[in-house]
Coordinates of C-alpha atoms and ligand atoms in Angstrom, one line a residue:
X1 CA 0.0 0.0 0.0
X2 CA 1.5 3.6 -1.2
X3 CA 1.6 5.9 1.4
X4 CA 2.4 9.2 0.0
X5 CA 1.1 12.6 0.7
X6 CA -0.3 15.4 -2.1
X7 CA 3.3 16.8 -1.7
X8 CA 4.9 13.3 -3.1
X9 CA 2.1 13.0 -5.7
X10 CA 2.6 16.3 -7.1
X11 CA 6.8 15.6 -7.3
X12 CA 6.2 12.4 -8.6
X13 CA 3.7 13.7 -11.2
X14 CA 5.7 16.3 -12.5
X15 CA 8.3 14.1 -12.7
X16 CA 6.8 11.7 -15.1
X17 CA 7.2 10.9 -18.6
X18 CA 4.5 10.1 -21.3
X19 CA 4.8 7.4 -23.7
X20 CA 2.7 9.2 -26.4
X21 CA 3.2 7.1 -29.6
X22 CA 1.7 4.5 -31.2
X23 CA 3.1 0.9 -30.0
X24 CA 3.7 -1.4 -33.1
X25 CA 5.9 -4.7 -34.1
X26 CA 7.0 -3.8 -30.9
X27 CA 8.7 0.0 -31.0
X28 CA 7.1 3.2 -30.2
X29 CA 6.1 4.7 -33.9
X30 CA 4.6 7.8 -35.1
X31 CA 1.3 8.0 -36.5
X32 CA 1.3 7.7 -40.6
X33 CA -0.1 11.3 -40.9
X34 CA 1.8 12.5 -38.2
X35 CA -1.4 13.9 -36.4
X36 CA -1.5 14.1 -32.7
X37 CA -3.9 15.0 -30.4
X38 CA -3.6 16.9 -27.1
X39 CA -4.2 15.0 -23.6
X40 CA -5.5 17.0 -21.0
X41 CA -5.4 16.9 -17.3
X42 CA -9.3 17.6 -16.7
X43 CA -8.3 18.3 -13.1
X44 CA -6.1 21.6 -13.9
X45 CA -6.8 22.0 -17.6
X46 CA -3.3 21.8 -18.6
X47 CA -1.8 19.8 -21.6
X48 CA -0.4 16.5 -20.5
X49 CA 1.3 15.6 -24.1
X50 CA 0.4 15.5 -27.5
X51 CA -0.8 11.5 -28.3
X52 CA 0.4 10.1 -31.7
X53 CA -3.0 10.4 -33.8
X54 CA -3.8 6.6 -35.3
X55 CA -6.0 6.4 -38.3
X56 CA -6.7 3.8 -41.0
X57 CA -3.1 3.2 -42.2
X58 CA -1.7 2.7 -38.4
X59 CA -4.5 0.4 -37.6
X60 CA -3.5 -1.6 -40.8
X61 CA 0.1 -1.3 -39.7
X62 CA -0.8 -2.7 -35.9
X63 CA -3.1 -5.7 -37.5
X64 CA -0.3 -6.7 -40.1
X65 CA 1.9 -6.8 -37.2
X66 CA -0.4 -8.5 -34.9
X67 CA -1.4 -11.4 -37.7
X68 CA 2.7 -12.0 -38.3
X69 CA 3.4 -12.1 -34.6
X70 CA 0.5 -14.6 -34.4
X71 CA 1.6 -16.5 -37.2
X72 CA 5.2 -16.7 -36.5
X73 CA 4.1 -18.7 -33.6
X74 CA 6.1 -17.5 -30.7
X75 CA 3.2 -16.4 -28.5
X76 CA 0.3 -18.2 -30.5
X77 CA 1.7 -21.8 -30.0
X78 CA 3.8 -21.2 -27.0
X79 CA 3.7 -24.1 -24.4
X80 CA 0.9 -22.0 -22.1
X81 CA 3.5 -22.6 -19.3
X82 CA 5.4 -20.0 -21.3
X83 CA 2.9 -17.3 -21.3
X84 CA 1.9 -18.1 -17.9
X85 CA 5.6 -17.1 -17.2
X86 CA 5.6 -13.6 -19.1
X87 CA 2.3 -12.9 -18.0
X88 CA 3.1 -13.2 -13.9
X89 CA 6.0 -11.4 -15.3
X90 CA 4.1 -8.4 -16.3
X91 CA 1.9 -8.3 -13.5
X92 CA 5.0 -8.1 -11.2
X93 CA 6.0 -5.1 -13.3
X94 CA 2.9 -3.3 -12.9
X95 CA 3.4 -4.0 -9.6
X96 CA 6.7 -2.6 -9.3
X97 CA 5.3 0.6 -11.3
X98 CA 2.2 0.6 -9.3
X99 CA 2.4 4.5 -8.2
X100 CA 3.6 5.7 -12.2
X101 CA 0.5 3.5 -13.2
X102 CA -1.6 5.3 -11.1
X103 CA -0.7 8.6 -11.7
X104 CA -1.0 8.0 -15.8
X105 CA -4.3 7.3 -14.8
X106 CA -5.4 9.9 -12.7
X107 CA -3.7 12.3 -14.5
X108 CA -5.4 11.8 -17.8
X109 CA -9.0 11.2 -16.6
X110 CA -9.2 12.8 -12.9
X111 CA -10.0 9.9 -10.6
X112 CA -8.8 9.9 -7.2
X113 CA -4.7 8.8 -7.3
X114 CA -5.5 7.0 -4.0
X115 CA -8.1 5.0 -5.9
X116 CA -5.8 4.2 -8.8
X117 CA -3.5 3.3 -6.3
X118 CA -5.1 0.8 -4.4
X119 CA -7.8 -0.4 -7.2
X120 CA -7.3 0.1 -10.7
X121 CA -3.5 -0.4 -10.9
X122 CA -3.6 -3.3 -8.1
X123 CA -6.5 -5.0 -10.4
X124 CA -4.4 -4.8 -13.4
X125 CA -1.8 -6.6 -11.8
X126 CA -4.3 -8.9 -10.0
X127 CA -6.1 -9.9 -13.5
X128 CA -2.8 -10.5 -15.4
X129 CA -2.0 -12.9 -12.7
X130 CA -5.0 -14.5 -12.6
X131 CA -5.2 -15.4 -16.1
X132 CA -1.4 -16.3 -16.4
X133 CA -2.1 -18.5 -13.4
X134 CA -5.4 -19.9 -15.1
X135 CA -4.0 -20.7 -18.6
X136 CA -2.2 -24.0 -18.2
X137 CA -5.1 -25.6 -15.8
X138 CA -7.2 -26.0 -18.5
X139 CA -7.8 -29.1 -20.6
X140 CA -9.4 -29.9 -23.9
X141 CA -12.0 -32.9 -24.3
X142 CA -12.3 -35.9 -26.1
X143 CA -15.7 -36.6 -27.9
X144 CA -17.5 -39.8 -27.0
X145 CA -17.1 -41.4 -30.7
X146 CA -17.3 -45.2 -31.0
X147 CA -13.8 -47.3 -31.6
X148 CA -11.5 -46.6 -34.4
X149 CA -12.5 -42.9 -33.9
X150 CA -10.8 -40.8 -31.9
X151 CA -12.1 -37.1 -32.0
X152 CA -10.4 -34.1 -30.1
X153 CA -12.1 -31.0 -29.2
X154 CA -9.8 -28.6 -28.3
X155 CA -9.9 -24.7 -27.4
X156 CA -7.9 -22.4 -30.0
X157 CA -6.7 -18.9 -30.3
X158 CA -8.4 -17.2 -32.6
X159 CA -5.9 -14.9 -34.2
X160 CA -6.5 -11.2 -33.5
X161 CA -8.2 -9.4 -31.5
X162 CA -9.1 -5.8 -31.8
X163 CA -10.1 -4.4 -28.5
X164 CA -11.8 -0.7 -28.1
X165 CA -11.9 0.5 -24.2
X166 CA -13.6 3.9 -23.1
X167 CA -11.9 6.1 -20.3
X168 CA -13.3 5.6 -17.5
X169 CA -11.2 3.1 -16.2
X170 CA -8.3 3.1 -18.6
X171 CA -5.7 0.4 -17.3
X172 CA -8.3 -2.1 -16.3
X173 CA -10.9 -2.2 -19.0
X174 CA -7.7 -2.6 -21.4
X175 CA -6.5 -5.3 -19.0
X176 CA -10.3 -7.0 -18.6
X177 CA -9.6 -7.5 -22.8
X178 CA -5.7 -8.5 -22.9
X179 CA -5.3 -10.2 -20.6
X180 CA -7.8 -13.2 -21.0
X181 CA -7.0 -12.2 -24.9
X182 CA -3.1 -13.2 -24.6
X183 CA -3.3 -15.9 -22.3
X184 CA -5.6 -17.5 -24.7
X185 CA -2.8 -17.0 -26.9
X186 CA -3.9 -14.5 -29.7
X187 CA -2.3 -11.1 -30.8
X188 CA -4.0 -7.9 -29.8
X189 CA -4.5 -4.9 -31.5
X190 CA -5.8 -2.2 -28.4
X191 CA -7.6 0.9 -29.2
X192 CA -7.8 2.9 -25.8
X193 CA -10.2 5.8 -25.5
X194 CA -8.8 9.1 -27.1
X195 CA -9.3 10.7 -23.6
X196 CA -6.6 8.5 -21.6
X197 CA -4.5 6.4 -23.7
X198 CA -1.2 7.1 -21.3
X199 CA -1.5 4.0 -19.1
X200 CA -2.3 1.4 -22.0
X201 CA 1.0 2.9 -23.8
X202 CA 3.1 2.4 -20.5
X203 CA 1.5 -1.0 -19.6
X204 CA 2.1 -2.1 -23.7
X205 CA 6.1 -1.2 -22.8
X206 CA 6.0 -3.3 -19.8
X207 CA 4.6 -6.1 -21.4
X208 CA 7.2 -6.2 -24.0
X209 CA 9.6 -6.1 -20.9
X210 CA 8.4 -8.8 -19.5
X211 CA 9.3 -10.6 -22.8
X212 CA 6.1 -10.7 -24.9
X213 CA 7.1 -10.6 -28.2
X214 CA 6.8 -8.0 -31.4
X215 CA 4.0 -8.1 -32.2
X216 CA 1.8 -9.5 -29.8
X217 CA 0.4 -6.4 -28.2
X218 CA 0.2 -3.0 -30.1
X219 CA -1.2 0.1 -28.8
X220 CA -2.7 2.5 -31.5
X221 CA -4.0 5.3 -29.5
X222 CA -6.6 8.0 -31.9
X223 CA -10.1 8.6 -32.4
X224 CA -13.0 6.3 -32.2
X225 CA -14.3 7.8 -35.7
X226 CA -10.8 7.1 -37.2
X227 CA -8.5 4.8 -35.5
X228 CA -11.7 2.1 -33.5
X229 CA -14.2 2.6 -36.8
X230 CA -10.8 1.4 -38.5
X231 CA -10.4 -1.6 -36.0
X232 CA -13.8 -2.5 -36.8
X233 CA -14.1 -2.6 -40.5
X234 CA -10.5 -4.4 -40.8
X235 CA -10.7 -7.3 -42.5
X236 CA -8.1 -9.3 -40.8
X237 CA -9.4 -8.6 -37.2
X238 CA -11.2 -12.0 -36.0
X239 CA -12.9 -10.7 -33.0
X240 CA -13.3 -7.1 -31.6
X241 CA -13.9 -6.9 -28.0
X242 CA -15.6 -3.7 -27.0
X243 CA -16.4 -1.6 -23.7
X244 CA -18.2 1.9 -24.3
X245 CA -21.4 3.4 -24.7
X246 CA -24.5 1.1 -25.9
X247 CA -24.5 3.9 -29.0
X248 CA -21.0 2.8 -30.2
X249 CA -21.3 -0.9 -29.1
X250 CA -24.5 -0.8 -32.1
X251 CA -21.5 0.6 -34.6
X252 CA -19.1 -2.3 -33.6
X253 CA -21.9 -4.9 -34.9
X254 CA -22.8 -2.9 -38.0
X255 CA -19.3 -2.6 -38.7
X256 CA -18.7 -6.5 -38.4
X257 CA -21.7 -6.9 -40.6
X258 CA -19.9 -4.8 -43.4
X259 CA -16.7 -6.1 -43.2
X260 CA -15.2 -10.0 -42.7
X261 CA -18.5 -11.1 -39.8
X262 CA -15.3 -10.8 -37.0
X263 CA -17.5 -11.9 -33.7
X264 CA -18.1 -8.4 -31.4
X265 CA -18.7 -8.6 -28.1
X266 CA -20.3 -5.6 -26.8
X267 CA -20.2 -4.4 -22.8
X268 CA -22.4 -1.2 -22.8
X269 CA -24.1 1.1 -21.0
X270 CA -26.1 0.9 -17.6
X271 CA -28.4 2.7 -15.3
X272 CA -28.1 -0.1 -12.5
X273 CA -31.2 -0.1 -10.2
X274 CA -30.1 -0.4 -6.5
X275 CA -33.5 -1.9 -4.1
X276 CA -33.6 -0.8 -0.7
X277 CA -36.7 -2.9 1.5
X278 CA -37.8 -2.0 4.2
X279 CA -36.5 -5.0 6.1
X280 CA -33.1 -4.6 5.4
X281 CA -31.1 -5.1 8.1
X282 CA -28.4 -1.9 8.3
X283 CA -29.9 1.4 7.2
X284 CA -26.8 2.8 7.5
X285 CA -24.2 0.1 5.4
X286 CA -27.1 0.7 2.3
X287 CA -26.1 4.3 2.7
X288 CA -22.6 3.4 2.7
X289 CA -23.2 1.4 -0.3
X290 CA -25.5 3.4 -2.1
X291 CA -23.4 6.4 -1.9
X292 CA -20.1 4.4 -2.9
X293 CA -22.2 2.4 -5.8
X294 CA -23.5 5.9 -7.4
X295 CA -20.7 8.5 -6.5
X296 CA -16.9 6.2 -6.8
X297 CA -15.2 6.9 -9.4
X298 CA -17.6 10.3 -9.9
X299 CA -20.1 8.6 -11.2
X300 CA -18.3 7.2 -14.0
X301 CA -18.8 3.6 -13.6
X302 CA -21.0 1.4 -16.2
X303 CA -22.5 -0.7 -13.7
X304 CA -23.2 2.4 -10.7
X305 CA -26.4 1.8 -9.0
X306 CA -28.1 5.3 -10.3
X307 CA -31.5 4.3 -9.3
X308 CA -32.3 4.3 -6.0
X309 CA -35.7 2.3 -5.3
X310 CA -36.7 2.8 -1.3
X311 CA -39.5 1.3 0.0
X312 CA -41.6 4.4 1.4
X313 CA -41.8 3.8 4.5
X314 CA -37.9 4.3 5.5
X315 CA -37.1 6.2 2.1
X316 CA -36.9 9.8 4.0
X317 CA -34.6 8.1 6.7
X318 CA -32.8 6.5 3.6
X319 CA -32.4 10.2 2.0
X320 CA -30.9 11.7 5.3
X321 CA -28.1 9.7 5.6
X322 CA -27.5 10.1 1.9
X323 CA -27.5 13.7 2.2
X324 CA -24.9 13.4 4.9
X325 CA -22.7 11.2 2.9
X326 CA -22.8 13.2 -0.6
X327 CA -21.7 16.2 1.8
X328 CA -18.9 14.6 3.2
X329 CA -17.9 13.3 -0.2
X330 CA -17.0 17.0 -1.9
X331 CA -14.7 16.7 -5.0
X332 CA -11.2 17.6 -4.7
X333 CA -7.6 17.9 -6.3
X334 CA -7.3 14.0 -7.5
X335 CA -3.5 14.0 -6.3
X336 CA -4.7 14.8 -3.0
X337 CA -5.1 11.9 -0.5
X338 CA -7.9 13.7 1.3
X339 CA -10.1 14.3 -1.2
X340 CA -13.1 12.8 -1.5
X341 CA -14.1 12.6 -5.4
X342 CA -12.0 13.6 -8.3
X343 CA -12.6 15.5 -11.4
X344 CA -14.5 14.4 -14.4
X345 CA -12.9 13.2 -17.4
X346 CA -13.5 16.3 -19.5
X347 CA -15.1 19.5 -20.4
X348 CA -17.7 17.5 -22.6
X349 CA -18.7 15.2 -20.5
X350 CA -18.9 17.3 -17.4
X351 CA -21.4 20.0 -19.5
X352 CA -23.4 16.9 -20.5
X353 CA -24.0 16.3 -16.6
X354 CA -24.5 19.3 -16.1
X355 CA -27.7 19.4 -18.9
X356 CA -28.7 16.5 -17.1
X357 CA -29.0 18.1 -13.3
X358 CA -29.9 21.4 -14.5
X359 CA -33.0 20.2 -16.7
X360 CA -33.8 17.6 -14.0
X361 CA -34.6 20.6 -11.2
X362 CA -37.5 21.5 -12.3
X363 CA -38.5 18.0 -12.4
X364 CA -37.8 16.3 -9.5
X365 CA -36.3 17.5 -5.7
X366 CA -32.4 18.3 -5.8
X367 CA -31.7 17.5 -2.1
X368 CA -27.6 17.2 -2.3
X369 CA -25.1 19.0 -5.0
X370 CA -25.8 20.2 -8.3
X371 CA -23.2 22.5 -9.0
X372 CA -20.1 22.4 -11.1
X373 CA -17.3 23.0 -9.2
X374 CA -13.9 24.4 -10.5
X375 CA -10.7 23.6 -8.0
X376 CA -7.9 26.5 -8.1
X377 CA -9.9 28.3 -10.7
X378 CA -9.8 25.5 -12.9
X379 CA -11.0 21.7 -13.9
X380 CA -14.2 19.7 -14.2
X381 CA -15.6 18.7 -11.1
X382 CA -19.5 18.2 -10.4
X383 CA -20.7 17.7 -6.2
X384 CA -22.4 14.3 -5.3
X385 CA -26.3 15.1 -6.4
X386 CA -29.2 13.6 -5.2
X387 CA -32.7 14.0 -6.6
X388 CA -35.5 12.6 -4.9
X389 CA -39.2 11.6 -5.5
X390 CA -38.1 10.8 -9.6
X391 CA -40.9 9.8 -11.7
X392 CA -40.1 6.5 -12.8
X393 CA -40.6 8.1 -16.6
X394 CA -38.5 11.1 -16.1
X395 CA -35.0 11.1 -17.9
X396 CA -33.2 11.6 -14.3
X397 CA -34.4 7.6 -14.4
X398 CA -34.0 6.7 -17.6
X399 CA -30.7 7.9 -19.2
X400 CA -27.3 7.0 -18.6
X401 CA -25.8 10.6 -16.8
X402 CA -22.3 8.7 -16.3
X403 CA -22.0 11.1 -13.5
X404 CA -22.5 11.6 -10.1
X405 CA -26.0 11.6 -9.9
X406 CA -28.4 9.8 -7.8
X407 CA -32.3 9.6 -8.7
X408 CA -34.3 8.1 -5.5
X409 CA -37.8 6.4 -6.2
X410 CA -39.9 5.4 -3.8
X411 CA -42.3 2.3 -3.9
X412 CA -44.9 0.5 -1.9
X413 CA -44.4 -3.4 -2.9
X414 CA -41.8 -5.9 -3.9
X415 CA -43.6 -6.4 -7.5
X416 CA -44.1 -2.9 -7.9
X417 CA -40.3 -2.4 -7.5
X418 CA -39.2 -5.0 -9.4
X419 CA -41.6 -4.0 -12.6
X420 CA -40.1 -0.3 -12.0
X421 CA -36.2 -1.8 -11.8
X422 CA -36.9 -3.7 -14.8
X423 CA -38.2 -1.0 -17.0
X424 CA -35.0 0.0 -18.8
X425 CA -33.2 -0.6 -21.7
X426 CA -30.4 -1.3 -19.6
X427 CA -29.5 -4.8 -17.5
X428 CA -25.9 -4.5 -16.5
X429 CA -26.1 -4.7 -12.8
X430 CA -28.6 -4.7 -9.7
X431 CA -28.3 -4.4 -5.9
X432 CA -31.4 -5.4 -3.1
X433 CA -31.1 -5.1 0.4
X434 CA -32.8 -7.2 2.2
X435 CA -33.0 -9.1 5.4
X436 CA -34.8 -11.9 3.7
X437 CA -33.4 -14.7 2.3
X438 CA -36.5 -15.8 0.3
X439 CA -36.9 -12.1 -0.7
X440 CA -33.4 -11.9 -1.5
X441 CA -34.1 -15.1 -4.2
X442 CA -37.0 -14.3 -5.0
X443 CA -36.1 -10.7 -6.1
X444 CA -32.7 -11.8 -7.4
X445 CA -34.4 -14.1 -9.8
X446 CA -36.9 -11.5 -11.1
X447 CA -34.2 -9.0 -11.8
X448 CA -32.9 -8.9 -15.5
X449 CA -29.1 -7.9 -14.7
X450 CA -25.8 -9.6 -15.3
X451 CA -25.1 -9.5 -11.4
X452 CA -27.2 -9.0 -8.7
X453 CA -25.9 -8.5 -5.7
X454 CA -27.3 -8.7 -2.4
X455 CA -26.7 -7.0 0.5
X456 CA -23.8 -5.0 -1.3
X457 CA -23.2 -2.8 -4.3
X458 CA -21.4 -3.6 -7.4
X459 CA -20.2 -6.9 -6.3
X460 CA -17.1 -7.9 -8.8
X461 CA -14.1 -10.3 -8.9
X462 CA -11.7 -12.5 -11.2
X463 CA -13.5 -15.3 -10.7
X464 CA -17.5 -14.1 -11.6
X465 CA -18.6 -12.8 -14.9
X466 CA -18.8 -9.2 -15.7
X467 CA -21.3 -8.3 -18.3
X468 CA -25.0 -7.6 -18.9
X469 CA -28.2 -8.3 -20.3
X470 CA -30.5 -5.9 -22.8
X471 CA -28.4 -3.1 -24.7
X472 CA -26.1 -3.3 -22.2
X473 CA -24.5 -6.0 -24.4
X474 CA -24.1 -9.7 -24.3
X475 CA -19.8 -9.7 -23.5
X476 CA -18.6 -11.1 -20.3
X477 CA -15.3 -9.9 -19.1
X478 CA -13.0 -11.6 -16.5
X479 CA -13.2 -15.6 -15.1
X480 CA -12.7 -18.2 -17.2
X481 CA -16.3 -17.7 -19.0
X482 CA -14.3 -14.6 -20.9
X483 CA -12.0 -17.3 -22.6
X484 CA -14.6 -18.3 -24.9
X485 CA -14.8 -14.8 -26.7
X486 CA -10.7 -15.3 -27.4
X487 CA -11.2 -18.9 -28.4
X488 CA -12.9 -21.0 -31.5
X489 CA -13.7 -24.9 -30.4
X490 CA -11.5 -26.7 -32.9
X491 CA -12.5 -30.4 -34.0
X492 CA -9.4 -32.8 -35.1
X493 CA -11.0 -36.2 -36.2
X494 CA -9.3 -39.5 -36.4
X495 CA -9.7 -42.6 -37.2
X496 CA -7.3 -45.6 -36.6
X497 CA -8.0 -49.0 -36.6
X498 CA -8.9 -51.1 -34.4
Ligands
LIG1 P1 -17.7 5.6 -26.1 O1 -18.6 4.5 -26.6 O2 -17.9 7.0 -26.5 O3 -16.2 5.2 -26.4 C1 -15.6 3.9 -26.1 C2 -14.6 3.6 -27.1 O4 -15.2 3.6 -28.4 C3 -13.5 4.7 -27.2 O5 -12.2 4.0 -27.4 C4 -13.9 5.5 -28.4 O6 -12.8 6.1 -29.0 C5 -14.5 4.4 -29.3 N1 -15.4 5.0 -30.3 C6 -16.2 6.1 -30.1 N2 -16.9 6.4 -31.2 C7 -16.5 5.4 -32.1 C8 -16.9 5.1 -33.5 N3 -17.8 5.9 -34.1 N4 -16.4 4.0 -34.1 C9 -15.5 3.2 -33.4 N5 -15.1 3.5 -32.2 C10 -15.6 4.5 -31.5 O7 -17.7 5.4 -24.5 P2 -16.9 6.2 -23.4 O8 -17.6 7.6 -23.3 O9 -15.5 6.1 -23.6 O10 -17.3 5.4 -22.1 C11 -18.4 5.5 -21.4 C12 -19.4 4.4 -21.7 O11 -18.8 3.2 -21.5 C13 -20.6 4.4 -20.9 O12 -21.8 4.2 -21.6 C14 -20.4 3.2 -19.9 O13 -21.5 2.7 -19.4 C15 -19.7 2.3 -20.8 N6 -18.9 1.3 -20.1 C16 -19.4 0.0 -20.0 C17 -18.7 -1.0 -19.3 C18 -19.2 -2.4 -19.3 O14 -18.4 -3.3 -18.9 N7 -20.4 -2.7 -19.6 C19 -17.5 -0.6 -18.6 C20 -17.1 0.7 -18.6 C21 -17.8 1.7 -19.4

């Protein structure tokens, strides 16, 4: 655990460097058009570096690269002892970089460095490890033929993978894809978002340190209209692993469609219902939870519980200690150890919250926040904001804000809750709290999310499924169930005699 203070952020912040090129065949490259773009600190404002622009013809570049790395063999039919060995590798590097990680991270998209600190860059090194550790436990099967026939099923890497990540958690959504991806065995070509590509540069660098070969994973940071549009037409991409907005996720299938039918696996957007009965059994850890599901990471999480459904009888109760905790949960500078929230990712997206809240007031009851913040005269920070008694049809309940925003709705019966938490387009995640355990079933079952979880928020590990249901797409990220997007079955038949 890093135990340093804003004064030993700061230092080691401005000490840093930025890899800001494209990574390719393994070396750092200019883009083809020598474009860049600028990355900015949304915290202060200021100009991190200027990013090496990818479009079409570095995307082409990356894939050819990718497909000779893959068919040269080295990684692709590696003993998977080997890249269980490069793999652990990396994840001790990322270990040993932990704080730099971190910072790359908080720098370019304004969460808390604290947070980066002890989750993001931690879970990078966590998942690496878990898939390296993973890879050479799992065996292939033999099909029950008759004698004289001997057929093999067996698990194969499918080639290359194109993988397009958004920015709100840039090391570990590019980790969620590569590192199942290259355990499996396959090349990657990663597209991070245009708002934080720093860390996916740094952690491409390390994993050609720990001895991944050219190739295997490039880096081509640009625009999604350029550089991920590119990825997604390419011909000689054989799966495309996405994380973004449900908008885009629709693109990535059209673009399969137009191009070679690669597979796309789609993990979209939320608006996570979180249900609070009136027989649950701590009032106060559901207001922990609720106001860690909704405001971590400001907001910016796909699964954050943004509806609140309360049961009426304790909802007020349920609002007051809600208030307290969006109070007590103020944004601050993100380098800062005692700050609370961090800054919104950028100008854009911070405005868009800000249409939200401000056309929600006359709507609903703001009870906490609504205000845009700026810290030192500068950045894009929003306060915690609660809105209460939301009509179930009112956009506050509807659309994803990907912001700090809470909308509470109260409700007088478990069907009339459920009905209401099911009426979205969305079906990433759900909480319920409950103190009954046939409730807690009962409710669970009813619920059309990817994870429920019960008696917490947001519940999430290597070894469960991450994905949804509805247009929050049909892609699972992280345990073993994530193979099968990196993976074709393969049949070899034979026959012998007997
Ligand atoms: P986004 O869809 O705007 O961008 C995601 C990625 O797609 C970026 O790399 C971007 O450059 C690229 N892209 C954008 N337009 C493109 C286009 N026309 N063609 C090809 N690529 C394009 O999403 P975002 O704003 O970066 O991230 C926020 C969204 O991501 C939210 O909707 C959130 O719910 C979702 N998200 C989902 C999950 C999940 O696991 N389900 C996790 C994190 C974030």
């Amino acid at each position: 655990m890093l135990d340093y203070s804003h004064e030993d952020w700061k230092a080691r912040a401005a000490a840093l460097e930025f890899r800001n090129k494209a990574f390719i065949g393994g070396t750092f490259v200019d883009a083809a058009s020598g474009e860049t773009f600028d990355c900015i600190n949304p915290a202060t404002g200021q100009v991190l570096t200027q990013v090496a622009s990818g479009g079409e013809e570095d995307v082409d570049r990356a894939v050819r690269a990718a497909r000779a790395a893959f068919e040269a063999g080295s990684w692709s039919r590696a003993a998977p002892e080997h890249r269980k060995a490069v793999l652990l590798k990396l994840a001790e590097l990322i270990r040993e970089n932990l704080a730099e990680m971190a910072l790359l991270d908080s720098l370019d998209m304004g969460k808390l460095v604290t947070d980066a600190a002890t989750i993001d860059a931690p879970g990078s090194a966590h998942f690496f490890q878990w898939y390296a550790e993973a890879i050479d436990k799992l065996y292939d099967e033999v099909a029950p033929t008759g004698p004289g026939d001997l057929a093999i099923i067996r698990r194969v890497p499918l080639g290359v993978v194109g993988a397009v990540t958004p920015w709100n958690f840039p090391l570990d959504m590019a980790t969620w894809k590569c590192a199942a991806a290259l355990a499996a065995g396959n090349s990657v070509v990663l597209k991070p978002a245009e708002q934080s590509p720093l860390s996916a540069l740094r952690l491409a660098e390390l994993a050609a340190e720990a001895g991944l070969p050219d190739g295997v994973l490039n880096v081509v940071p640009g625009y999604g209209q350029t550089a991920g549009k590119a990825l997604g037409l390419h011909m000689d991409v054989d799966t495309l692993a996405f994380t973004g907005s449900t908008a885009v996720g629709k693109l990535f299938m059209q673009y399969a469609g137009q191009s070679n039918m690669k597979s796309v696996w789609p993990e979209t957007g939320g608006k996570s219902p979180n249900l609070v009965f009136a027989d649950c059994e701590d009032l106060d850890a559901a207001a922990d939870m609720a106001a860690f599901g909704v405001f971590f990471n400001q907001g910016e999480v796909c699964s954050a519980n943004t509806r609140l459904y309360v049961e009426r009888g304790i909802k007020d109760a349920l609002v007051a200690k809600l208030v307290e905790r969006a109070e007590a949960m103020q944004p601050g500078d993100p380098l800062d150890p005692a700050s609370k929230m961090g800054a919104i990712v950028d100008e854009a997206q911070t405005e868009s919250i800000m249409r939200h809240i401000e056309s929600g007031m006359g709507r609903a009851a703001l009870v906490a926040g609504g205000t845009r913040l700026r810290i030192g005269g500068a950045g894009c920070f929003v306060q915690p904001t609660i809105f209460d008694e939301v009509g179930q049809e009112d956009p506050l309940a509807r659309e994803e804000i990907f912001g700090p925003v809470l909308s509470v709705i109260p409700f007088d019966s478990e069907e009339e809750a459920v009905r209401m938490a099911n009426d979205s387009v969305y079906g990433l995640a759900a909480s319920v709290w409950t103190g009954s355990l046939s409730r807690a079933h009962r409710v669970s079952d009813a619920l059309h999310a990817g994870t429920v979880s019960v008696n917490t928020v947001d519940a999430l590990s290597a070894v469960t499924p991450f994905g949804g249901m509805k247009q929050s797409g049909f892609g699972r990220d992280l345990s073993l169930h994530s193979l099968d997007k990196y993976t074709a079955l393969k049949t070899t038949w034979i026959k012998y005699q007997t």
